[in-house]
Amino acid sequence: MKPIRNPVTMLMIILALLVPLMPNTVAAEDHSAVKDLILLENVPQVEDQITDNKISLTALHIYEDGHFEKVTKDLTWSTTNKNVAVVEDGEVTLSGHNGRTFITVSDGVYKDRIAIDHKPVKPTLKQKPSFEGKVVKQQGERYDIIEQAIENMTINEKIGQMLMPDFRKWEGENVTEMLPEIEQIVKEYHLGGVILFRENVVTTEQTAKLVADYQAAAEKYGLLMAIDQEGGIVTRLQSGTDMPGNMALGATRSSELSYDVGQAIGEELSALGINMNLAPVLDVNNNPDNPVIGVRSFGESPELVADLGVAYTEGLQSTGVAATAKHFPGHGDTAVDSHLGLPEVPYDKERLMKVELYPFQQAMDAGIDAIMTAHVTFPKIDDTKVISKKDGTKISLPATLSPKVLTGLMREDMGYDGVIITDALNMNAITEHFGSVDAVIRAVKAGTDIVLMPVGLEQVVKGLLEAVESGEISVDRIEESVERILTLKLNRGVIKSETATNMDEVLANARQVVGSDAHKQVEKEAAEQSITLVKNDGSLPLNSASDDKIVVIGNTYINSLYQSVLSHHGNTELIDASGPLSMEQLNQLESADTIIAGTYTYNVSGRSENSSQMQLVNQLVEELDVTVIGVGIRNPYDIMGYPEIDGYLAQYGFREASFEATAATLFGKNNPSGLLPVTIPGENGEPLYEYGHGLSY
């Protein structure tokens, strides 16, 4: 054989021989090479925990450009001491013996290891001896992957991590599948997250596919896929389990149920690939005139809100889904909807710490992932005045845009170092008074990390870049936020993977989890335990075995109430009416044995005695010699509009399980155990019904 003399040919042969030995390359556009393999659990910012003697380890490839991706294929795992722990595909199980083992992972080129100790816990006098496992991280610069990522990011990439727009509609149509235009926006602006709405999440399969397509569109770092799945009246998933809302949970007084509800919601979101829930609401609803919070709150007691809110958070975050407490510093004691105007809370810091801020402090101390700001002014915390672009008047600076609230109060005074996210920046409280670009710049300067639903993405990005270039916003301020966002992503497993998602497996799991029988059971228990019997003049429970004629009357959601009553009592009729009846209609009702009046209100005018539906109920009470039972479908305050009614139930929401629980209670199949989570005001400042009031059979 002749020797090869052509140097180009020789080089090509050498390269061909070396290719199989070279590290894998990433699918991202820059095709930068792998420079290391590390265990995620060695990263200092990552919280790791051994649960039930098990821990799942994640291997990451670190690339030359600083970004990282999850790697699962072609890895070798080993343990130095099988008596302490065994490992299979990263799943570590403690064997039960004392000692230390090192778990090692290798891709054939790079390797990393982590120590796991299993030691006895010193018991107290009343405890039996026990053991616990502990992860001992490796030390060194190679694990500062967040710092390395930030150092290698462009300023555009850093700003992109802070943006979370919505894509509810595109050219007038609901966005239910990935569009090329949206994919391009995700890439062009290096988006860090996207928020989904009810228009986007129609079926289980469609939602899982849409979320996976969003993640595929992200080039280097996984997306925070967020949603407002509070439960109750704010429920986005169309195919999920419709959990009763927070005030229903407040009526149960059960931390265990709140945990179960949070966990069930988290399991459904996680199965769909949604990794951030903008819940729970931790506002203390101590103002019955509140038009926007109401039953979204656990109640009027700061302690109750804190206890149930923390339980809900722990349940949610146990599934790997990030929880978000809202709306800081508190939207409960307002009479204005910040979607429509700019509310004010007039209290000083001492009062706020005892009431509004108490649940937030408890959630922070319990390790909540994120806090959402409120578009509400707190003039005794920040008395800064700015000129409104709406009418040129001087207005107070809302919390969302206030350095004194976000940095001074939240960061410095309350010690919170998690992610801060704004409430939607397209709400009137912001858009009317501040330009869209000015609002975002102010929010970032104030200390926010994620800008939710900015108006005009291109203009906002341009404005932020100019603010950085001019020095109005420092690069350090941007990088502080990016570090918090990446820390959250690492802790919640929001990491790009080198291996494409197996959608068949994802869909199969989602079908099993979303709307499962186990979750429906949690929903049923929460609804049944929430029903509050506020008034009973001896009319309840009804006798479902009799031939008595029952008439269900009302307007909003009245068919749902009717159907639930009908399922217990065949001789039931429905009258759809939103105001007082004619004499002819009243005469027809004389043959009824019981009338069930369903009322639905969400503001002060709705429950006023002068409102049409309250006039209707009072007409029934005053002009008919028939038992009238009221059902407050949404707000428990409805009885204020018809205090002379014979009986009254509060169900706190309009989801199917709540109607079914109300009907079961009406007929004695469910013994009501709910307690009012709020005070029902009466005349002359005296309560009509006290906080904690509740009857049973």
mmCIF file of C-alpha atoms in Angstrom, residues 225-520:
data_model
loop_
_atom_site.group_PDB
_atom_site.id
_atom_site.type_symbol
_atom_site.label_atom_id
_atom_site.label_comp_id
_atom_site.label_asym_id
_atom_site.label_seq_id
_atom_site.Cartn_x
_atom_site.Cartn_y
_atom_site.Cartn_z
ATOM 1 C CA MET A 225 -44.689 27.769 31.479
ATOM 2 C CA ALA A 226 -47.070 29.544 33.830
ATOM 3 C CA ILE A 227 -50.824 29.510 34.381
ATOM 4 C CA ASP A 228 -53.395 30.823 36.904
ATOM 5 C CA GLN A 229 -54.768 27.497 38.141
ATOM 6 C CA GLU A 230 -55.950 28.766 41.518
ATOM 7 C CA GLY A 231 -59.033 26.562 41.765
ATOM 8 C CA GLY A 232 -62.554 27.892 42.143
ATOM 9 C CA ILE A 233 -63.522 30.855 40.006
ATOM 10 C CA VAL A 234 -60.018 31.197 38.513
ATOM 11 C CA THR A 235 -59.487 27.827 36.844
ATOM 12 C CA ARG A 236 -57.805 27.701 33.431
ATOM 13 C CA LEU A 237 -57.549 24.023 32.475
ATOM 14 C CA GLN A 238 -60.625 23.002 30.525
ATOM 15 C CA SER A 239 -59.839 19.306 30.953
ATOM 16 C CA GLY A 240 -58.555 19.357 34.534
ATOM 17 C CA THR A 241 -60.181 18.828 37.907
ATOM 18 C CA ASP A 242 -62.147 21.926 38.953
ATOM 19 C CA MET A 243 -61.099 22.239 42.569
ATOM 20 C CA PRO A 244 -63.200 24.415 44.895
ATOM 21 C CA GLY A 245 -61.527 27.767 45.448
ATOM 22 C CA ASN A 246 -59.637 29.196 48.375
ATOM 23 C CA MET A 247 -62.616 30.513 50.352
ATOM 24 C CA ALA A 248 -64.214 27.083 50.120
ATOM 25 C CA LEU A 249 -60.997 25.678 51.607
ATOM 26 C CA GLY A 250 -61.114 28.425 54.219
ATOM 27 C CA ALA A 251 -64.569 27.197 55.209
ATOM 28 C CA THR A 252 -63.207 23.658 55.717
ATOM 29 C CA ARG A 253 -60.493 24.960 58.091
ATOM 30 C CA SER A 254 -58.400 22.006 56.870
ATOM 31 C CA SER A 255 -54.673 22.350 56.189
ATOM 32 C CA GLU A 256 -54.661 18.716 55.077
ATOM 33 C CA LEU A 257 -57.304 19.346 52.414
ATOM 34 C CA SER A 258 -55.489 22.491 51.267
ATOM 35 C CA TYR A 259 -52.301 20.464 50.852
ATOM 36 C CA ASP A 260 -54.185 17.760 48.931
ATOM 37 C CA VAL A 261 -55.792 20.338 46.629
ATOM 38 C CA GLY A 262 -52.440 22.015 45.952
ATOM 39 C CA GLN A 263 -50.831 18.643 45.304
ATOM 40 C CA ALA A 264 -53.594 17.502 42.939
ATOM 41 C CA ILE A 265 -53.409 20.760 40.977
ATOM 42 C CA GLY A 266 -49.630 20.427 40.816
ATOM 43 C CA GLU A 267 -49.797 16.839 39.596
ATOM 44 C CA GLU A 268 -52.128 17.816 36.755
ATOM 45 C CA LEU A 269 -50.029 20.811 35.712
ATOM 46 C CA SER A 270 -46.806 18.801 35.895
ATOM 47 C CA ALA A 271 -48.280 16.033 33.744
ATOM 48 C CA LEU A 272 -49.027 18.655 31.081
ATOM 49 C CA GLY A 273 -45.536 20.187 31.292
ATOM 50 C CA ILE A 274 -46.764 23.366 33.014
ATOM 51 C CA ASN A 275 -44.132 24.129 35.643
ATOM 52 C CA MET A 276 -45.303 27.349 37.331
ATOM 53 C CA ASN A 277 -48.654 28.092 38.943
ATOM 54 C CA LEU A 278 -49.570 31.694 39.683
ATOM 55 C CA ALA A 279 -51.215 30.615 42.933
ATOM 56 C CA PRO A 280 -52.069 30.660 45.792
ATOM 57 C CA VAL A 281 -53.802 33.970 46.471
ATOM 58 C CA LEU A 282 -52.605 35.087 49.917
ATOM 59 C CA ASP A 283 -54.665 38.265 50.091
ATOM 60 C CA VAL A 284 -56.586 38.656 53.352
ATOM 61 C CA ASN A 285 -60.165 39.403 52.298
ATOM 62 C CA ASN A 286 -61.111 41.691 55.176
ATOM 63 C CA ASN A 287 -63.160 44.008 52.939
ATOM 64 C CA PRO A 288 -66.550 42.562 51.917
ATOM 65 C CA ASP A 289 -66.735 45.215 49.181
ATOM 66 C CA ASN A 290 -63.677 43.796 47.397
ATOM 67 C CA PRO A 291 -64.679 43.260 43.760
ATOM 68 C CA VAL A 292 -61.664 41.296 42.519
ATOM 69 C CA ILE A 293 -60.420 39.033 45.346
ATOM 70 C CA GLY A 294 -63.495 37.861 47.292
ATOM 71 C CA VAL A 295 -63.726 34.066 47.211
ATOM 72 C CA ARG A 296 -60.218 33.846 45.715
ATOM 73 C CA SER A 297 -59.012 34.503 49.281
ATOM 74 C CA PHE A 298 -58.965 31.872 52.034
ATOM 75 C CA GLY A 299 -60.733 34.379 54.289
ATOM 76 C CA GLU A 300 -60.410 37.411 56.530
ATOM 77 C CA SER A 301 -58.095 35.912 59.160
ATOM 78 C CA PRO A 302 -54.364 36.410 58.485
ATOM 79 C CA GLU A 303 -53.593 33.218 60.423
ATOM 80 C CA LEU A 304 -56.109 31.150 58.436
ATOM 81 C CA VAL A 305 -54.830 32.541 55.130
ATOM 82 C CA ALA A 306 -51.248 31.788 56.165
ATOM 83 C CA ASP A 307 -51.920 28.252 57.418
ATOM 84 C CA LEU A 308 -53.961 27.138 54.416
ATOM 85 C CA GLY A 309 -51.838 29.091 51.945
ATOM 86 C CA VAL A 310 -48.615 27.477 53.147
ATOM 87 C CA ALA A 311 -50.263 24.024 53.075
ATOM 88 C CA TYR A 312 -51.483 24.628 49.504
ATOM 89 C CA THR A 313 -47.991 25.836 48.538
ATOM 90 C CA GLU A 314 -46.285 22.799 50.030
ATOM 91 C CA GLY A 315 -48.690 20.482 48.236
ATOM 92 C CA LEU A 316 -48.146 22.268 44.940
ATOM 93 C CA GLN A 317 -44.351 22.464 45.195
ATOM 94 C CA SER A 318 -44.121 18.804 46.266
ATOM 95 C CA THR A 319 -44.978 17.976 42.637
ATOM 96 C CA GLY A 320 -42.131 20.091 41.234
ATOM 97 C CA VAL A 321 -44.418 22.942 40.152
ATOM 98 C CA ALA A 322 -43.405 26.433 41.308
ATOM 99 C CA ALA A 323 -45.930 28.243 43.508
ATOM 100 C CA THR A 324 -46.516 32.006 43.397
ATOM 101 C CA ALA A 325 -48.038 33.942 46.302
ATOM 102 C CA LYS A 326 -50.133 36.903 45.212
ATOM 103 C CA HIS A 327 -50.808 39.859 45.319
ATOM 104 C CA PHE A 328 -48.024 41.449 47.420
ATOM 105 C CA PRO A 329 -48.305 43.442 49.691
ATOM 106 C CA GLY A 330 -52.050 42.628 49.745
ATOM 107 C CA HIS A 331 -55.089 43.259 47.548
ATOM 108 C CA GLY A 332 -57.673 42.129 50.106
ATOM 109 C CA ASP A 333 -58.686 45.434 51.674
ATOM 110 C CA THR A 334 -59.577 47.301 48.491
ATOM 111 C CA ALA A 335 -62.862 48.304 46.911
ATOM 112 C CA VAL A 336 -61.405 48.873 43.424
ATOM 113 C CA ASP A 337 -60.477 46.219 40.841
ATOM 114 C CA SER A 338 -56.906 46.852 39.650
ATOM 115 C CA HIS A 339 -57.899 45.467 36.247
ATOM 116 C CA LEU A 340 -60.005 48.626 35.974
ATOM 117 C CA GLY A 341 -58.445 51.270 38.253
ATOM 118 C CA LEU A 342 -55.725 51.988 40.815
ATOM 119 C CA PRO A 343 -56.721 50.865 44.351
ATOM 120 C CA GLU A 344 -55.168 52.193 47.563
ATOM 121 C CA VAL A 345 -54.442 50.510 50.905
ATOM 122 C CA PRO A 346 -53.934 53.293 53.470
ATOM 123 C CA TYR A 347 -52.298 51.411 56.354
ATOM 124 C CA ASP A 348 -48.866 51.800 57.909
ATOM 125 C CA LYS A 349 -46.207 49.108 58.071
ATOM 126 C CA GLU A 350 -47.088 47.998 61.615
ATOM 127 C CA ARG A 351 -50.681 47.191 60.638
ATOM 128 C CA LEU A 352 -49.597 45.634 57.314
ATOM 129 C CA MET A 353 -47.145 43.279 59.063
ATOM 130 C CA LYS A 354 -49.922 42.018 61.360
ATOM 131 C CA VAL A 355 -52.560 41.544 58.655
ATOM 132 C CA GLU A 356 -51.802 41.878 54.939
ATOM 133 C CA LEU A 357 -48.129 40.896 55.061
ATOM 134 C CA TYR A 358 -48.425 38.100 57.619
ATOM 135 C CA PRO A 359 -49.384 35.316 55.148
ATOM 136 C CA PHE A 360 -46.673 36.435 52.712
ATOM 137 C CA GLN A 361 -44.027 36.331 55.444
ATOM 138 C CA GLN A 362 -45.117 32.823 56.421
ATOM 139 C CA ALA A 363 -44.985 31.692 52.787
ATOM 140 C CA MET A 364 -41.532 33.226 52.343
ATOM 141 C CA ASP A 365 -40.289 31.471 55.475
ATOM 142 C CA ALA A 366 -41.733 28.191 54.144
ATOM 143 C CA GLY A 367 -39.763 28.532 50.899
ATOM 144 C CA ILE A 368 -42.280 29.685 48.316
ATOM 145 C CA ASP A 369 -40.749 29.978 44.850
ATOM 146 C CA ALA A 370 -42.204 33.294 43.683
ATOM 147 C CA ILE A 371 -44.206 36.332 44.811
ATOM 148 C CA MET A 372 -46.505 38.329 42.517
ATOM 149 C CA THR A 373 -46.866 42.067 43.025
ATOM 150 C CA ALA A 374 -50.103 44.068 43.285
ATOM 151 C CA HIS A 375 -51.035 47.102 41.227
ATOM 152 C CA VAL A 376 -52.134 48.776 44.469
ATOM 153 C CA THR A 377 -50.764 51.913 46.131
ATOM 154 C CA PHE A 378 -49.511 51.878 49.734
ATOM 155 C CA PRO A 379 -48.878 55.570 50.435
ATOM 156 C CA LYS A 380 -47.612 54.954 53.988
ATOM 157 C CA ILE A 381 -44.940 52.608 52.627
ATOM 158 C CA ASP A 382 -44.115 54.667 49.547
ATOM 159 C CA ASP A 383 -45.426 58.236 49.349
ATOM 160 C CA THR A 384 -43.711 58.897 46.015
ATOM 161 C CA LYS A 385 -45.932 60.870 43.643
ATOM 162 C CA VAL A 386 -45.766 60.557 39.870
ATOM 163 C CA ILE A 387 -47.629 62.267 37.062
ATOM 164 C CA SER A 388 -50.359 60.112 35.542
ATOM 165 C CA LYS A 389 -50.294 59.869 31.757
ATOM 166 C CA LYS A 390 -54.060 59.449 31.888
ATOM 167 C CA ASP A 391 -54.990 62.919 33.108
ATOM 168 C CA GLY A 392 -51.803 64.643 34.307
ATOM 169 C CA THR A 393 -52.720 64.369 37.978
ATOM 170 C CA LYS A 394 -50.327 63.318 40.736
ATOM 171 C CA ILE A 395 -50.786 59.707 41.815
ATOM 172 C CA SER A 396 -49.052 57.391 44.250
ATOM 173 C CA LEU A 397 -46.663 54.810 42.841
ATOM 174 C CA PRO A 398 -48.246 51.322 42.793
ATOM 175 C CA ALA A 399 -46.408 48.500 44.584
ATOM 176 C CA THR A 400 -45.469 46.828 41.278
ATOM 177 C CA LEU A 401 -43.353 49.852 40.358
ATOM 178 C CA SER A 402 -42.108 50.817 43.830
ATOM 179 C CA PRO A 403 -38.471 50.242 44.933
ATOM 180 C CA LYS A 404 -39.550 50.923 48.528
ATOM 181 C CA VAL A 405 -42.088 48.086 48.371
ATOM 182 C CA LEU A 406 -40.224 45.471 46.312
ATOM 183 C CA THR A 407 -36.623 46.089 47.361
ATOM 184 C CA GLY A 408 -37.060 47.886 50.678
ATOM 185 C CA LEU A 409 -40.026 46.029 52.155
ATOM 186 C CA MET A 410 -39.896 42.613 50.472
ATOM 187 C CA ARG A 411 -36.175 42.056 49.991
ATOM 188 C CA GLU A 412 -34.619 43.962 52.883
ATOM 189 C CA ASP A 413 -37.241 44.031 55.642
ATOM 190 C CA MET A 414 -38.878 40.647 55.010
ATOM 191 C CA GLY A 415 -35.723 38.861 53.808
ATOM 192 C CA TYR A 416 -37.127 37.397 50.604
ATOM 193 C CA ASP A 417 -34.661 36.359 47.907
ATOM 194 C CA GLY A 418 -36.896 34.332 45.614
ATOM 195 C CA VAL A 419 -38.377 35.376 42.285
ATOM 196 C CA ILE A 420 -40.589 38.479 42.088
ATOM 197 C CA ILE A 421 -43.071 38.575 39.214
ATOM 198 C CA THR A 422 -45.334 41.483 38.365
ATOM 199 C CA ASP A 423 -49.062 41.142 37.991
ATOM 200 C CA ALA A 424 -50.127 41.541 34.368
ATOM 201 C CA LEU A 425 -48.795 44.825 33.006
ATOM 202 C CA ASN A 426 -51.711 45.158 30.570
ATOM 203 C CA MET A 427 -54.135 45.985 33.413
ATOM 204 C CA ASN A 428 -55.702 49.437 33.549
ATOM 205 C CA ALA A 429 -54.046 50.319 36.861
ATOM 206 C CA ILE A 430 -50.771 50.343 34.904
ATOM 207 C CA THR A 431 -51.659 51.030 31.278
ATOM 208 C CA GLU A 432 -53.779 54.120 31.990
ATOM 209 C CA HIS A 433 -51.210 55.867 34.159
ATOM 210 C CA PHE A 434 -47.857 54.692 32.763
ATOM 211 C CA GLY A 435 -46.636 54.013 29.256
ATOM 212 C CA SER A 436 -45.955 50.343 28.532
ATOM 213 C CA VAL A 437 -42.183 50.854 28.248
ATOM 214 C CA ASP A 438 -41.960 53.193 31.248
ATOM 215 C CA ALA A 439 -43.928 50.701 33.368
ATOM 216 C CA VAL A 440 -41.515 47.861 32.588
ATOM 217 C CA ILE A 441 -38.430 50.008 33.235
ATOM 218 C CA ARG A 442 -39.894 51.168 36.547
ATOM 219 C CA ALA A 443 -40.790 47.580 37.542
ATOM 220 C CA VAL A 444 -37.260 46.321 36.841
ATOM 221 C CA LYS A 445 -35.670 49.247 38.685
ATOM 222 C CA ALA A 446 -38.013 48.549 41.607
ATOM 223 C CA GLY A 447 -36.678 45.010 41.860
ATOM 224 C CA THR A 448 -38.960 42.725 39.868
ATOM 225 C CA ASP A 449 -37.441 39.687 38.173
ATOM 226 C CA ILE A 450 -40.157 38.650 35.716
ATOM 227 C CA VAL A 451 -42.212 41.094 33.690
ATOM 228 C CA LEU A 452 -45.627 39.520 33.136
ATOM 229 C CA MET A 453 -47.594 40.307 29.973
ATOM 230 C CA PRO A 454 -45.790 43.476 28.875
ATOM 231 C CA VAL A 455 -47.607 45.521 26.245
ATOM 232 C CA GLY A 456 -45.645 45.703 22.970
ATOM 233 C CA LEU A 457 -42.799 43.227 23.251
ATOM 234 C CA GLU A 458 -40.552 44.857 20.629
ATOM 235 C CA GLN A 459 -40.855 48.329 22.152
ATOM 236 C CA VAL A 460 -40.376 46.983 25.688
ATOM 237 C CA VAL A 461 -37.173 45.117 24.770
ATOM 238 C CA LYS A 462 -35.840 48.166 22.938
ATOM 239 C CA GLY A 463 -36.666 50.350 25.942
ATOM 240 C CA LEU A 464 -34.925 48.013 28.385
ATOM 241 C CA LEU A 465 -31.835 47.805 26.178
ATOM 242 C CA GLU A 466 -31.657 51.591 25.977
ATOM 243 C CA ALA A 467 -32.098 51.861 29.751
ATOM 244 C CA VAL A 468 -29.162 49.481 30.254
ATOM 245 C CA GLU A 469 -27.003 51.264 27.683
ATOM 246 C CA SER A 470 -27.704 54.641 29.297
ATOM 247 C CA GLY A 471 -26.976 53.312 32.780
ATOM 248 C CA GLU A 472 -30.534 53.920 34.021
ATOM 249 C CA ILE A 473 -30.664 50.183 34.763
ATOM 250 C CA SER A 474 -27.368 48.537 35.672
ATOM 251 C CA VAL A 475 -26.246 45.246 34.165
ATOM 252 C CA ASP A 476 -25.861 43.991 37.746
ATOM 253 C CA ARG A 477 -29.581 44.667 38.375
ATOM 254 C CA ILE A 478 -30.464 42.559 35.310
ATOM 255 C CA GLU A 479 -28.062 39.775 36.286
ATOM 256 C CA GLU A 480 -29.501 39.581 39.810
ATOM 257 C CA SER A 481 -32.853 38.722 38.268
ATOM 258 C CA VAL A 482 -31.409 36.247 35.794
ATOM 259 C CA GLU A 483 -29.623 34.442 38.621
ATOM 260 C CA ARG A 484 -32.896 34.096 40.561
ATOM 261 C CA ILE A 485 -34.764 32.906 37.455
ATOM 262 C CA LEU A 486 -32.126 30.303 36.560
ATOM 263 C CA THR A 487 -31.992 29.163 40.191
ATOM 264 C CA LEU A 488 -35.749 28.610 40.120
ATOM 265 C CA LYS A 489 -35.503 26.751 36.831
ATOM 266 C CA LEU A 490 -32.767 24.441 38.102
ATOM 267 C CA ASN A 491 -34.653 23.693 41.309
ATOM 268 C CA ARG A 492 -37.845 22.912 39.409
ATOM 269 C CA GLY A 493 -36.129 20.892 36.678
ATOM 270 C CA VAL A 494 -36.920 23.434 33.962
ATOM 271 C CA ILE A 495 -33.918 22.455 31.863
ATOM 272 C CA LYS A 496 -33.529 21.775 28.149
ATOM 273 C CA SER A 497 -32.870 18.131 27.371
ATOM 274 C CA GLU A 498 -30.517 16.708 24.755
ATOM 275 C CA THR A 499 -33.075 13.980 24.113
ATOM 276 C CA ALA A 500 -36.312 14.835 22.348
ATOM 277 C CA THR A 501 -39.484 14.466 24.417
ATOM 278 C CA ASN A 502 -41.283 11.157 23.933
ATOM 279 C CA MET A 503 -44.774 12.554 23.359
ATOM 280 C CA ASP A 504 -46.421 9.124 23.464
ATOM 281 C CA GLU A 505 -45.186 8.692 27.041
ATOM 282 C CA VAL A 506 -46.116 12.265 27.984
ATOM 283 C CA LEU A 507 -49.647 11.901 26.609
ATOM 284 C CA ALA A 508 -50.192 8.504 28.194
ATOM 285 C CA ASN A 509 -49.194 9.888 31.600
ATOM 286 C CA ALA A 510 -51.245 13.076 31.159
ATOM 287 C CA ARG A 511 -54.383 11.083 30.326
ATOM 288 C CA GLN A 512 -53.937 9.097 33.526
ATOM 289 C CA VAL A 513 -53.279 12.076 35.787
ATOM 290 C CA VAL A 514 -55.443 14.967 34.530
ATOM 291 C CA GLY A 515 -58.977 14.605 35.875
ATOM 292 C CA SER A 516 -58.122 11.321 37.618
ATOM 293 C CA ASP A 517 -60.505 9.584 40.021
ATOM 294 C CA ALA A 518 -58.153 10.348 42.909
ATOM 295 C CA HIS A 519 -58.261 14.068 42.118
ATOM 296 C CA LYS A 520 -62.035 14.005 41.689
#
